Coordinates of C-alpha atoms and ligand atoms in Angstrom, one line a residue:
X1 CA 72.0 99.1 107.3
X2 CA 73.9 99.5 110.1
X3 CA 72.5 97.8 114.0
X4 CA 70.9 100.6 116.4
X5 CA 73.9 102.4 118.7
X6 CA 71.1 102.6 121.9
X7 CA 72.0 105.9 123.5
X8 CA 71.1 107.1 126.9
X9 CA 70.0 110.2 127.4
X10 CA 69.5 111.3 131.1
X11 CA 66.8 114.6 131.6
X12 CA 65.0 114.3 128.9
X13 CA 61.6 116.1 129.7
X14 CA 64.1 119.1 129.9
X15 CA 65.4 122.1 128.0
X16 CA 68.8 121.1 127.0
X17 CA 66.7 116.8 125.7
X18 CA 63.8 119.1 124.1
X19 CA 66.4 120.4 121.1
X20 CA 68.9 117.6 121.9
X21 CA 66.5 114.1 121.4
X22 CA 65.4 115.5 118.0
X23 CA 69.2 115.8 116.4
X24 CA 70.3 112.5 118.0
X25 CA 66.9 111.3 116.0
X26 CA 67.9 112.8 113.2
X27 CA 71.1 111.1 112.4
X28 CA 72.9 114.4 113.2
X29 CA 75.2 112.5 115.4
X30 CA 76.2 109.5 114.4
X31 CA 75.1 109.8 110.5
X32 CA 72.7 109.3 108.3
X33 CA 73.7 105.6 108.0
X34 CA 73.1 105.1 111.8
X35 CA 70.2 103.6 113.3
X36 CA 69.0 104.4 116.7
X37 CA 67.2 103.5 119.9
X38 CA 66.7 106.3 122.7
X39 CA 67.0 105.5 126.0
X40 CA 65.0 108.5 127.5
X41 CA 65.7 108.8 131.5
X42 CA 63.8 111.1 133.7
X43 CA 63.5 111.0 137.5
X44 CA 59.0 110.4 138.1
X45 CA 57.8 114.1 138.6
X46 CA 58.0 114.6 134.5
X47 CA 57.1 111.0 133.5
X48 CA 54.3 112.7 132.3
X49 CA 56.2 115.5 130.0
X50 CA 58.5 113.2 128.9
X51 CA 55.3 111.6 127.2
X52 CA 54.5 114.2 125.5
X53 CA 58.7 114.3 124.2
X54 CA 57.9 110.4 123.0
X55 CA 54.7 111.2 121.0
X56 CA 56.2 114.3 119.4
X57 CA 59.8 111.9 118.2
X58 CA 57.2 109.4 117.5
X59 CA 54.7 112.2 115.3
X60 CA 58.6 113.4 113.3
X61 CA 58.4 109.7 111.7
X62 CA 62.5 109.4 112.4
X63 CA 64.1 107.3 109.4
X64 CA 66.5 106.3 112.1
X65 CA 64.7 105.4 114.8
X66 CA 64.1 102.3 115.4
X67 CA 62.9 102.2 119.0
X68 CA 62.4 104.7 122.3
X69 CA 62.9 103.7 126.1
X70 CA 61.2 106.0 128.2
X71 CA 62.3 105.1 132.2
X72 CA 62.2 106.7 135.6
X73 CA 65.4 103.3 136.7
X74 CA 68.9 104.4 135.4
X75 CA 69.6 100.6 135.7
X76 CA 66.7 100.2 131.8
X77 CA 68.0 103.5 130.9
X78 CA 71.2 101.9 130.5
X79 CA 70.6 98.5 129.8
X80 CA 73.6 98.4 127.0
X81 CA 74.3 101.6 126.0
X82 CA 76.3 102.5 123.7
X83 CA 76.1 106.4 124.2
X84 CA 75.1 107.8 127.7
X85 CA 74.4 111.7 126.9
X86 CA 73.7 112.6 131.2
X87 CA 72.1 115.7 131.2
X88 CA 69.9 115.4 134.0
X89 CA 70.3 117.6 137.1
X90 CA 69.0 120.8 137.7
X91 CA 70.8 124.0 135.9
X92 CA 72.0 127.0 137.9
X93 CA 69.8 130.7 137.5
X94 CA 70.6 134.1 138.4
X95 CA 73.6 134.7 140.5
X96 CA 74.9 131.6 141.1
X97 CA 78.4 129.9 139.7
X98 CA 77.8 126.3 138.6
X99 CA 79.6 124.9 141.6
X100 CA 77.1 125.8 143.6
X101 CA 74.7 123.1 142.6
X102 CA 77.9 120.5 143.1
X103 CA 75.5 119.6 146.5
X104 CA 71.9 119.5 144.4
X105 CA 73.5 117.8 141.6
X106 CA 76.5 115.3 143.0
X107 CA 74.3 112.2 144.5
X108 CA 72.5 111.5 141.2
X109 CA 76.3 111.0 139.1
X110 CA 77.6 108.7 141.9
X111 CA 73.5 106.8 141.1
X112 CA 73.6 107.2 138.3
X113 CA 78.1 105.6 138.0
X114 CA 76.6 102.8 139.3
X115 CA 73.8 101.5 137.0
X116 CA 76.3 102.8 134.0
X117 CA 78.5 100.3 135.5
X118 CA 76.0 97.5 136.1
X119 CA 74.7 97.8 133.1
X120 CA 76.5 99.8 130.3
X121 CA 77.9 98.1 126.8
X122 CA 81.6 98.0 128.0
X123 CA 82.7 100.2 125.3
X124 CA 80.3 103.2 126.2
X125 CA 81.2 106.3 125.6
X126 CA 79.4 108.7 128.5
X127 CA 78.9 112.4 128.4
X128 CA 78.4 115.0 131.4
X129 CA 76.7 118.2 129.8
X130 CA 74.6 118.7 134.2
X131 CA 77.1 121.2 136.2
X132 CA 79.2 121.1 137.1
X133 CA 80.0 119.1 134.7
X134 CA 84.1 118.1 135.1
X135 CA 83.6 116.6 138.6
X136 CA 80.2 115.6 138.1
X137 CA 81.8 113.0 135.1
X138 CA 84.6 112.8 138.3
X139 CA 81.8 110.8 140.2
X140 CA 79.9 108.4 137.7
X141 CA 83.8 107.6 136.6
X142 CA 84.6 106.7 140.3
X143 CA 81.4 104.4 140.7
X144 CA 82.1 102.8 137.4
X145 CA 84.5 101.3 138.5
X146 CA 84.6 98.4 135.6
X147 CA 83.9 100.8 133.6
X148 CA 87.8 102.4 132.2
X149 CA 87.4 106.0 134.1
X150 CA 88.4 107.2 129.8
X151 CA 85.1 106.6 128.8
X152 CA 84.1 109.6 131.6
X153 CA 84.3 112.7 129.6
X154 CA 82.4 116.2 130.5
X155 CA 81.5 119.0 127.7
X156 CA 83.7 122.0 127.5
X157 CA 83.5 121.8 123.7
X158 CA 80.4 124.6 123.8
X159 CA 83.0 127.0 125.5
X160 CA 85.5 125.5 122.5
X161 CA 82.5 126.6 120.2
X162 CA 81.7 130.0 122.1
X163 CA 85.8 131.1 121.3
X164 CA 85.7 130.0 118.0
X165 CA 82.8 132.4 117.6
X166 CA 84.8 135.3 119.5
X167 CA 87.7 134.8 117.1
X168 CA 86.3 134.3 113.8
X169 CA 83.8 138.0 114.6
X170 CA 86.7 139.4 116.2
X171 CA 88.8 138.9 113.3
X172 CA 86.8 139.0 110.4
X173 CA 86.6 135.2 109.1
X174 CA 84.6 132.1 109.8
X175 CA 84.7 129.8 112.5
X176 CA 85.8 127.0 109.4
X177 CA 88.8 130.1 109.4
X178 CA 89.6 128.8 113.0
X179 CA 92.0 126.4 113.5
X180 CA 94.0 125.2 117.9
X181 CA 91.2 127.4 119.9
X182 CA 91.3 124.9 123.2
X183 CA 89.8 125.1 126.3
X184 CA 91.7 124.3 129.3
X185 CA 90.5 122.9 132.6
X186 CA 87.1 123.7 134.2
X187 CA 83.4 124.3 132.4
X188 CA 82.9 127.3 134.4
X189 CA 84.1 131.0 135.1
X190 CA 87.9 129.8 135.7
X191 CA 88.2 128.0 132.5
X192 CA 91.2 129.8 129.6
X193 CA 90.1 130.1 126.1
X194 CA 93.5 129.6 124.7
X195 CA 94.3 131.4 121.4
X196 CA 97.9 131.1 121.9
X197 CA 98.5 128.1 119.2
X198 CA 95.3 128.5 117.2
X199 CA 95.5 129.9 113.3
X200 CA 92.4 132.3 111.7
X201 CA 92.8 131.7 108.1
X202 CA 96.2 129.9 107.9
X203 CA 97.4 133.5 110.2
X204 CA 98.6 133.4 114.0
X205 CA 96.0 134.5 115.9
X206 CA 98.6 136.2 118.6
X207 CA 99.1 138.3 115.7
X208 CA 95.5 139.6 114.6
X209 CA 94.5 140.5 117.7
X210 CA 95.5 143.2 120.4
X211 CA 96.4 141.3 123.7
X212 CA 94.2 143.5 125.4
X213 CA 91.1 143.0 123.8
X214 CA 92.1 138.8 124.0
X215 CA 92.8 139.2 128.3
X216 CA 90.3 141.5 129.2
X217 CA 87.4 140.6 127.0
X218 CA 87.6 137.1 124.7
X219 CA 87.9 135.6 128.0
X220 CA 85.5 137.2 130.5
X221 CA 83.2 136.3 127.1
X222 CA 83.9 133.6 126.6
X223 CA 84.5 132.2 131.0
X224 CA 80.2 134.8 131.5
X225 CA 79.1 133.4 128.2
X226 CA 76.7 130.8 130.5
X227 CA 75.6 133.7 132.6
X228 CA 75.2 136.3 129.7
X229 CA 72.6 133.9 128.4
X230 CA 70.7 132.8 131.8
X231 CA 70.9 136.8 131.9
X232 CA 69.2 137.7 128.9
X233 CA 66.9 134.3 128.2
X234 CA 65.9 134.0 131.8
X235 CA 67.1 130.3 131.5
X236 CA 70.1 128.9 131.2
X237 CA 71.9 127.4 126.9
X238 CA 69.8 125.0 125.2
X239 CA 69.6 124.1 121.6
X240 CA 74.1 126.0 121.9
X241 CA 74.4 123.0 124.7
X242 CA 73.1 120.3 122.4
X243 CA 74.6 121.0 119.9
X244 CA 77.8 121.1 121.3
X245 CA 76.5 118.1 123.2
X246 CA 76.7 116.7 119.2
X247 CA 79.3 118.2 117.8
X248 CA 81.7 116.1 121.5
X249 CA 79.9 112.8 120.5
X250 CA 80.2 112.5 116.6
X251 CA 83.3 114.4 116.6
X252 CA 84.9 111.1 119.5
X253 CA 82.6 109.0 117.4
X254 CA 83.8 109.8 113.8
X255 CA 87.1 111.1 114.0
X256 CA 88.1 114.9 113.4
X257 CA 90.1 114.2 111.4
X258 CA 92.9 115.7 112.3
X259 CA 91.4 119.0 113.9
X260 CA 92.1 120.1 117.5
X261 CA 88.5 120.4 119.6
X262 CA 88.7 120.2 123.8
X263 CA 87.1 117.8 126.2
X264 CA 87.5 117.0 129.4
X265 CA 89.0 114.2 130.2
X266 CA 91.0 113.0 132.9
X267 CA 94.0 114.5 133.3
X268 CA 96.9 111.8 133.3
X269 CA 99.6 114.7 133.4
X270 CA 100.6 116.0 130.1
X271 CA 100.6 119.6 130.7
X272 CA 101.7 118.7 134.7
X273 CA 97.9 118.2 134.8
X274 CA 98.3 115.0 137.6
X275 CA 96.0 113.0 138.1
X276 CA 92.3 112.6 139.7
X277 CA 90.1 114.8 137.9
X278 CA 88.9 115.8 134.7
X279 CA 90.5 118.1 133.4
X280 CA 89.6 120.2 129.4
X281 CA 92.6 119.5 127.2
X282 CA 93.2 119.8 123.5
X283 CA 92.7 116.1 121.8
X284 CA 91.3 114.7 118.3
X285 CA 89.9 111.7 117.5
X286 CA 90.4 109.1 115.5
X287 CA 88.6 105.3 115.5
X288 CA 85.9 106.3 117.8
X289 CA 89.6 107.3 120.5
X290 CA 90.5 110.5 121.7
X291 CA 94.3 111.7 121.9
X292 CA 96.0 114.4 123.9
X293 CA 98.1 116.8 121.7
X294 CA 101.5 116.5 122.8
X295 CA 104.1 118.7 123.1
X296 CA 102.5 122.9 122.8
X297 CA 105.1 125.3 124.1
X298 CA 103.3 127.0 127.3
X299 CA 104.0 130.8 129.2
X300 CA 103.5 132.5 132.1
X301 CA 100.6 133.2 131.5
X302 CA 99.1 130.4 130.6
X303 CA 101.0 128.1 133.5
X304 CA 99.1 131.0 136.0
X305 CA 95.6 130.5 133.8
X306 CA 95.6 126.4 133.3
X307 CA 96.9 126.3 137.1
X308 CA 94.1 128.6 138.7
X309 CA 91.5 126.9 136.6
X310 CA 93.0 123.1 138.2
X311 CA 93.2 124.2 141.8
X312 CA 89.8 124.4 141.2
X313 CA 88.9 121.5 139.6
X314 CA 90.7 120.2 142.8
X315 CA 88.8 121.8 145.2
X316 CA 85.4 120.5 143.8
X317 CA 87.0 117.3 144.2
X318 CA 87.8 117.7 147.9
X319 CA 84.0 118.3 147.8
X320 CA 82.7 115.7 147.0
X321 CA 85.5 113.1 147.7
X322 CA 82.7 111.1 150.0
X323 CA 80.9 110.7 146.7
X324 CA 84.1 109.1 144.7
X325 CA 84.2 105.9 146.9
Ligands
NAD401 P1 66.3 121.6 132.8 O1 66.4 122.3 134.7 O2 65.4 121.3 131.7 O3 65.8 119.7 132.8 C1 66.8 118.8 132.7 C2 65.7 117.3 133.6 O4 67.2 117.1 134.1 C3 64.7 118.3 133.6 O5 63.3 117.9 133.1 C4 64.6 117.6 135.1 O6 62.8 116.8 135.7 C5 65.0 115.7 135.0 N1 66.4 115.1 136.5 C6 67.1 115.5 137.4 N2 67.2 114.8 138.3 C7 67.4 113.5 137.3 C8 67.9 112.8 137.6 N3 67.5 112.1 138.6 N4 67.6 111.4 136.5 C9 67.1 112.1 135.0 N5 66.3 112.9 135.0 C10 66.8 114.0 136.0 O7 67.6 121.5 132.5 P2 68.6 122.1 131.4 O8 68.8 123.2 131.0 O9 68.5 120.6 129.9 O10 69.8 122.0 131.8 C11 71.1 120.3 132.1 C12 71.2 120.1 132.9 O11 72.8 121.2 132.2 C13 72.2 121.6 133.9 O12 72.8 121.2 135.2 C14 72.7 122.8 132.9 O13 73.7 123.3 134.2 C15 73.4 121.9 132.6 N6 74.3 122.2 130.8 C16 75.4 122.6 130.8 C17 76.4 123.1 129.9 C18 77.9 122.6 129.5 O14 77.9 123.4 128.4 N7 78.5 121.8 130.5 C19 75.1 124.1 128.8 C20 74.1 123.7 129.2 C21 73.8 124.0 130.9
LMR402 C1 76.6 127.2 129.7 O1 77.6 127.4 129.6 O2 75.3 127.5 129.5 C2 76.0 126.6 131.1 O3 76.6 125.7 132.3 C3 75.1 126.1 131.9 C4 75.3 127.5 132.8 O4 74.4 127.0 134.4 O5 76.0 128.3 132.9

């Protein structure tokens, strides 16, 4: 049996975590042979609700769960954490953009960045889910000077998965037939879901769908899917967000076997996106590391879309400069 790993989840009494914690506990993230210690963080008013979640986790009698820590102290939650899923943050309501949450949520991520810096495993892998996820990840990273910025990532996997399904349904194929999907940029309405390098059942996707559908249906549908769910459900996506968080962490930890996925990671100049923001790129993962897929040709349409989402991330950065240390 492997040694247990410590997995911190913030916002552990919230909607997303109500799916996420149970799926991690059952081995969906790191495998059915990887014991886990769950370290659950909430704010004081939600500690009663969190105690109920812990009762339910215990009642599942998960074979892989070695211990559960429930706390309102970030230093305790992140102690020796190998993985940290930063979910705790306010969700947006109808009519809001995710960046409208910056003011409410940004402070959370400076505090948690410091707590990760002071307490987590030196190899911790951090995924920020709480919105606006890219800029919150930047804030956390800037407040953790002893950790490598590359350890801080944000979630665009939900957008990636949404895009896979839209394209699969349009072409009458299965999601597993689609390769090479890319989400560029911000987890926001400016994100650029790019099918230029996609193949569906081995055929180039741009040859299978009309340009008009791609530009005027597919792209806006993926960009606006979060808002559509809020409108329909009266609450933001939860089970699908948890599922994508599991996909993101599993692939980062265990590898993608050559498959391209989308992860928001520190920009490094690749594709002309200079440092200073957390930008979603096509990556492959191997041996616990991600690598940006290089050398893709970009047409003018792509360049313009990639620049628009980059510009938005730089604006978000400017708005939180005082929290970047
Ligand atoms: P929720 O309101 O149901 O749960 C959030 C929880 O976080 C609450 O229980 C709250 O008490 C807790 N919390 C607040 N401040 C905290 C802090 N400082 N430390 C620890 N916990 C704290 O919300 P949810 O539906 O679970 O969504 C959580 C976040 O995830 C939102 O910001 C939402 O917009 C975002 N989200 C992101 C994606 C993505 O793709 N990146 C997808 C879905 C939702
Ligand atoms: C989503 O994409 O579903 C989440 O970011 C929630 C939201 O605010 O749209």
